[in-house]
Amino acid sequence: MKLESLKALTAARAAGREIAIATRLATGEERVIDLTRPPGDDLDALAVRAAARDESGPAEFQGESWFINVFNPPVALVIVGAVHIAQPLSRMAAALGWRVSVIDPRTAFASEARFPGVTLSHAWPDEALAEIGVTGRTAVVTLTHDPKLDDPALQEALRSRAFYVGALGSRKTHAARLARLAAAGFSDEAVSRIRGPVGLAINARSPGEIAVSILAQIVETLRAGAR
Amino acid sequence: MDDDHVLEQAEAWLAQGRKVALATVVKTWGSAPRPAGSQLAINDQGAFVGSVSGGCIEGAVAAEAQQIMASGEVVTLSFGVSNEQAWEVGLACGGQIEVFVERVG
């Protein structure tokens, strides 16, 4: 790998931009591919498709064997509600290499002391989500139980490309939530994106265990397309 | 730097005047421990970061990487149950992988 290719990859990673490198296995010939630009040829197009699957792999181009290594930006987890569960959830997500933000307008909850090193926002959840920027690599989880805070966040999340939307709350709470979203004009199909009650059913009890169940469900969703 | 920052470590080593090789899993069959795209960077002092398996073949790859660092050639190594190298440095899981090794810089 040429030094200039390495520098292009690390610069893109530092900036959170999607990038790939294609390498011809017989010779080491290589091409850095900016995945945010329209493909110039078949090799570029193969890289874009590999990135969409978040899967590096072999490729045939002009009768030669290439390998396309995809460097997608890390998953971004946006947690709405700086409640107890948010503490282990943010720590564990950081351990997975994800970028974590916690949104809560209640400054006593979303404090640096309770969330050291985490990006905090005290804006109203819908504004905060728009500010943070939700992409197809973003998971949004609401934890407040408070419709005043959860609902605007869920509405903004449903209008976004977020690959995962989850909402904490009992079945009863969730049914009431879906009814409110329907009243706000969201279709059944739209609201079916919301995973609620949030997390895999593993009989989680403590905040840390609930965080595990939520993260496991996010990973399951992220890797749903994998073999 | 941790194992999620293989390229960043490679860049840092080059900036320190070290020679560096990069190993990348380019193909897997069966229950290979690390997916295609997984990388291991090795420097000329034998330090390495990242992984291409669960630890079964890193030693063999690192040894080959020293040759590649010197020659500047590229090579694709195969490991697995069907390969005779498996007797020495096989994958305990029974999977097979191909690892592409190249010099960086």
PDB file of C-alpha atoms in Angstrom, chain B:
ATOM      1  CA  MET B   1      -3.274   2.359  19.920  1.00  0.00           C
ATOM      2  CA  ASP B   2      -5.741  -0.533  20.069  1.00  0.00           C
ATOM      3  CA  ASP B   3      -6.560  -3.226  17.534  1.00  0.00           C
ATOM      4  CA  ASP B   4      -9.290  -1.109  15.906  1.00  0.00           C
ATOM      5  CA  HIS B   5      -6.645   1.370  14.710  1.00  0.00           C
ATOM      6  CA  VAL B   6      -4.381  -0.758  12.536  1.00  0.00           C
ATOM      7  CA  LEU B   7      -3.946   1.785   9.724  1.00  0.00           C
ATOM      8  CA  GLU B   8      -3.397   4.628  12.172  1.00  0.00           C
ATOM      9  CA  GLN B   9      -0.670   2.597  13.903  1.00  0.00           C
ATOM     10  CA  ALA B  10       0.931   1.774  10.540  1.00  0.00           C
ATOM     11  CA  GLU B  11       1.013   5.478   9.722  1.00  0.00           C
ATOM     12  CA  ALA B  12       2.545   6.286  13.117  1.00  0.00           C
ATOM     13  CA  TRP B  13       5.261   3.647  12.648  1.00  0.00           C
ATOM     14  CA  LEU B  14       6.135   4.986   9.198  1.00  0.00           C
ATOM     15  CA  ALA B  15       6.383   8.489  10.661  1.00  0.00           C
ATOM     16  CA  GLN B  16       8.880   7.079  13.188  1.00  0.00           C
ATOM     17  CA  GLY B  17      10.995   5.700  10.350  1.00  0.00           C
ATOM     18  CA  ARG B  18       9.968   2.065  10.851  1.00  0.00           C
ATOM     19  CA  LYS B  19       9.333  -0.359   7.982  1.00  0.00           C
ATOM     20  CA  VAL B  20       5.779  -1.671   7.941  1.00  0.00           C
ATOM     21  CA  ALA B  21       3.850  -4.511   6.305  1.00  0.00           C
ATOM     22  CA  LEU B  22       0.108  -4.931   6.224  1.00  0.00           C
ATOM     23  CA  ALA B  23      -1.738  -8.275   6.192  1.00  0.00           C
ATOM     24  CA  THR B  24      -5.402  -8.382   5.157  1.00  0.00           C
ATOM     25  CA  VAL B  25      -7.852 -11.308   5.244  1.00  0.00           C
ATOM     26  CA  VAL B  26      -9.110 -11.412   1.646  1.00  0.00           C
ATOM     27  CA  LYS B  27     -11.101 -14.647   1.607  1.00  0.00           C
ATOM     28  CA  THR B  28     -12.654 -16.977   4.152  1.00  0.00           C
ATOM     29  CA  TRP B  29     -14.372 -20.353   4.034  1.00  0.00           C
ATOM     30  CA  GLY B  30     -16.218 -22.109   6.820  1.00  0.00           C
ATOM     31  CA  SER B  31     -15.917 -20.895  10.374  1.00  0.00           C
ATOM     32  CA  ALA B  32     -12.988 -18.505   9.957  1.00  0.00           C
ATOM     33  CA  PRO B  33     -12.395 -16.487  13.112  1.00  0.00           C
ATOM     34  CA  ARG B  34     -12.085 -13.038  11.506  1.00  0.00           C
ATOM     35  CA  PRO B  35     -14.036 -11.721   8.500  1.00  0.00           C
ATOM     36  CA  ALA B  36     -12.566 -10.535   5.184  1.00  0.00           C
ATOM     37  CA  GLY B  37     -11.058  -7.094   5.581  1.00  0.00           C
ATOM     38  CA  SER B  38      -9.547  -7.799   9.012  1.00  0.00           C
ATOM     39  CA  GLN B  39      -6.014  -6.437   9.172  1.00  0.00           C
ATOM     40  CA  LEU B  40      -2.729  -6.913  10.969  1.00  0.00           C
ATOM     41  CA  ALA B  41       0.100  -4.374  10.735  1.00  0.00           C
ATOM     42  CA  ILE B  42       3.638  -5.474  11.565  1.00  0.00           C
ATOM     43  CA  ASN B  43       6.801  -3.382  11.869  1.00  0.00           C
ATOM     44  CA  ASP B  44      10.464  -4.277  11.360  1.00  0.00           C
ATOM     45  CA  GLN B  45      10.973  -4.634  15.115  1.00  0.00           C
ATOM     46  CA  GLY B  46       8.329  -7.365  15.229  1.00  0.00           C
ATOM     47  CA  ALA B  47       5.640  -5.280  16.932  1.00  0.00           C
ATOM     48  CA  PHE B  48       2.148  -5.825  15.591  1.00  0.00           C
ATOM     49  CA  VAL B  49      -1.396  -4.478  15.980  1.00  0.00           C
ATOM     50  CA  GLY B  50      -4.705  -5.951  14.855  1.00  0.00           C
ATOM     51  CA  SER B  51      -5.547  -9.556  13.971  1.00  0.00           C
ATOM     52  CA  VAL B  52      -6.257 -11.828  11.014  1.00  0.00           C
ATOM     53  CA  SER B  53      -7.384 -14.832  13.084  1.00  0.00           C
ATOM     54  CA  GLY B  54      -8.065 -15.677  16.679  1.00  0.00           C
ATOM     55  CA  GLY B  55      -4.326 -15.787  17.251  1.00  0.00           C
ATOM     56  CA  CYS B  56      -3.614 -19.075  15.418  1.00  0.00           C
ATOM     57  CA  ILE B  57      -1.673 -17.733  12.430  1.00  0.00           C
ATOM     58  CA  GLU B  58      -0.499 -14.264  13.443  1.00  0.00           C
ATOM     59  CA  GLY B  59       3.004 -15.627  14.131  1.00  0.00           C
ATOM     60  CA  ALA B  60       3.341 -17.183  10.669  1.00  0.00           C
ATOM     61  CA  VAL B  61       1.964 -14.067   8.977  1.00  0.00           C
ATOM     62  CA  ALA B  62       4.310 -11.818  10.946  1.00  0.00           C
ATOM     63  CA  ALA B  63       7.303 -13.938   9.882  1.00  0.00           C
ATOM     64  CA  GLU B  64       6.293 -13.731   6.210  1.00  0.00           C
ATOM     65  CA  ALA B  65       5.688  -9.994   6.626  1.00  0.00           C
ATOM     66  CA  GLN B  66       9.381  -9.451   7.458  1.00  0.00           C
ATOM     67  CA  GLN B  67      10.301 -10.848   4.003  1.00  0.00           C
ATOM     68  CA  ILE B  68       7.684  -8.684   2.301  1.00  0.00           C
ATOM     69  CA  MET B  69       8.912  -5.580   4.123  1.00  0.00           C
ATOM     70  CA  ALA B  70      12.383  -6.165   2.682  1.00  0.00           C
ATOM     71  CA  SER B  71      11.390  -7.224  -0.851  1.00  0.00           C
ATOM     72  CA  GLY B  72       8.383  -5.018  -1.532  1.00  0.00           C
ATOM     73  CA  GLU B  73       6.662  -7.973  -3.237  1.00  0.00           C
ATOM     74  CA  VAL B  74       3.045  -8.909  -2.531  1.00  0.00           C
ATOM     75  CA  VAL B  75       1.920 -12.420  -1.561  1.00  0.00           C
ATOM     76  CA  THR B  76      -1.331 -14.183  -0.790  1.00  0.00           C
ATOM     77  CA  LEU B  77      -0.986 -16.829   1.941  1.00  0.00           C
ATOM     78  CA  SER B  78      -3.450 -19.683   2.484  1.00  0.00           C
ATOM     79  CA  PHE B  79      -4.161 -21.265   5.846  1.00  0.00           C
ATOM     80  CA  GLY B  80      -6.579 -24.013   6.727  1.00  0.00           C
ATOM     81  CA  VAL B  81      -7.268 -27.673   7.090  1.00  0.00           C
ATOM     82  CA  SER B  82      -6.538 -28.512   3.451  1.00  0.00           C
ATOM     83  CA  ASN B  83      -3.149 -26.826   3.523  1.00  0.00           C
ATOM     84  CA  GLU B  84      -0.047 -28.684   4.670  1.00  0.00           C
ATOM     85  CA  GLN B  85       0.925 -25.628   6.711  1.00  0.00           C
ATOM     86  CA  ALA B  86      -2.044 -26.527   8.852  1.00  0.00           C
ATOM     87  CA  TRP B  87       0.138 -29.085  10.594  1.00  0.00           C
ATOM     88  CA  GLU B  88       2.204 -26.262  11.965  1.00  0.00           C
ATOM     89  CA  VAL B  89      -0.017 -23.227  12.102  1.00  0.00           C
ATOM     90  CA  GLY B  90      -3.532 -24.414  11.367  1.00  0.00           C
ATOM     91  CA  LEU B  91      -6.816 -22.882  12.347  1.00  0.00           C
ATOM     92  CA  ALA B  92      -8.180 -24.731  15.347  1.00  0.00           C
ATOM     93  CA  CYS B  93     -11.701 -23.850  14.242  1.00  0.00           C
ATOM     94  CA  GLY B  94     -11.358 -25.783  10.968  1.00  0.00           C
ATOM     95  CA  GLY B  95     -11.918 -22.741   8.779  1.00  0.00           C
ATOM     96  CA  GLN B  96      -9.762 -21.626   5.861  1.00  0.00           C
ATOM     97  CA  ILE B  97      -8.517 -18.167   5.065  1.00  0.00           C
ATOM     98  CA  GLU B  98      -6.390 -16.300   2.546  1.00  0.00           C
ATOM     99  CA  VAL B  99      -4.244 -13.446   3.766  1.00  0.00           C
ATOM    100  CA  PHE B 100      -2.777 -10.813   1.422  1.00  0.00           C
ATOM    101  CA  VAL B 101       0.513  -9.342   2.631  1.00  0.00           C
ATOM    102  CA  GLU B 102       2.042  -6.117   1.268  1.00  0.00           C
ATOM    103  CA  ARG B 103       4.602  -3.503   2.230  1.00  0.00           C
ATOM    104  CA  VAL B 104       3.285  -0.109   3.278  1.00  0.00           C
ATOM    105  CA  GLY B 105       4.935   3.100   2.124  1.00  0.00           C
TER     106      GLY B 105
END
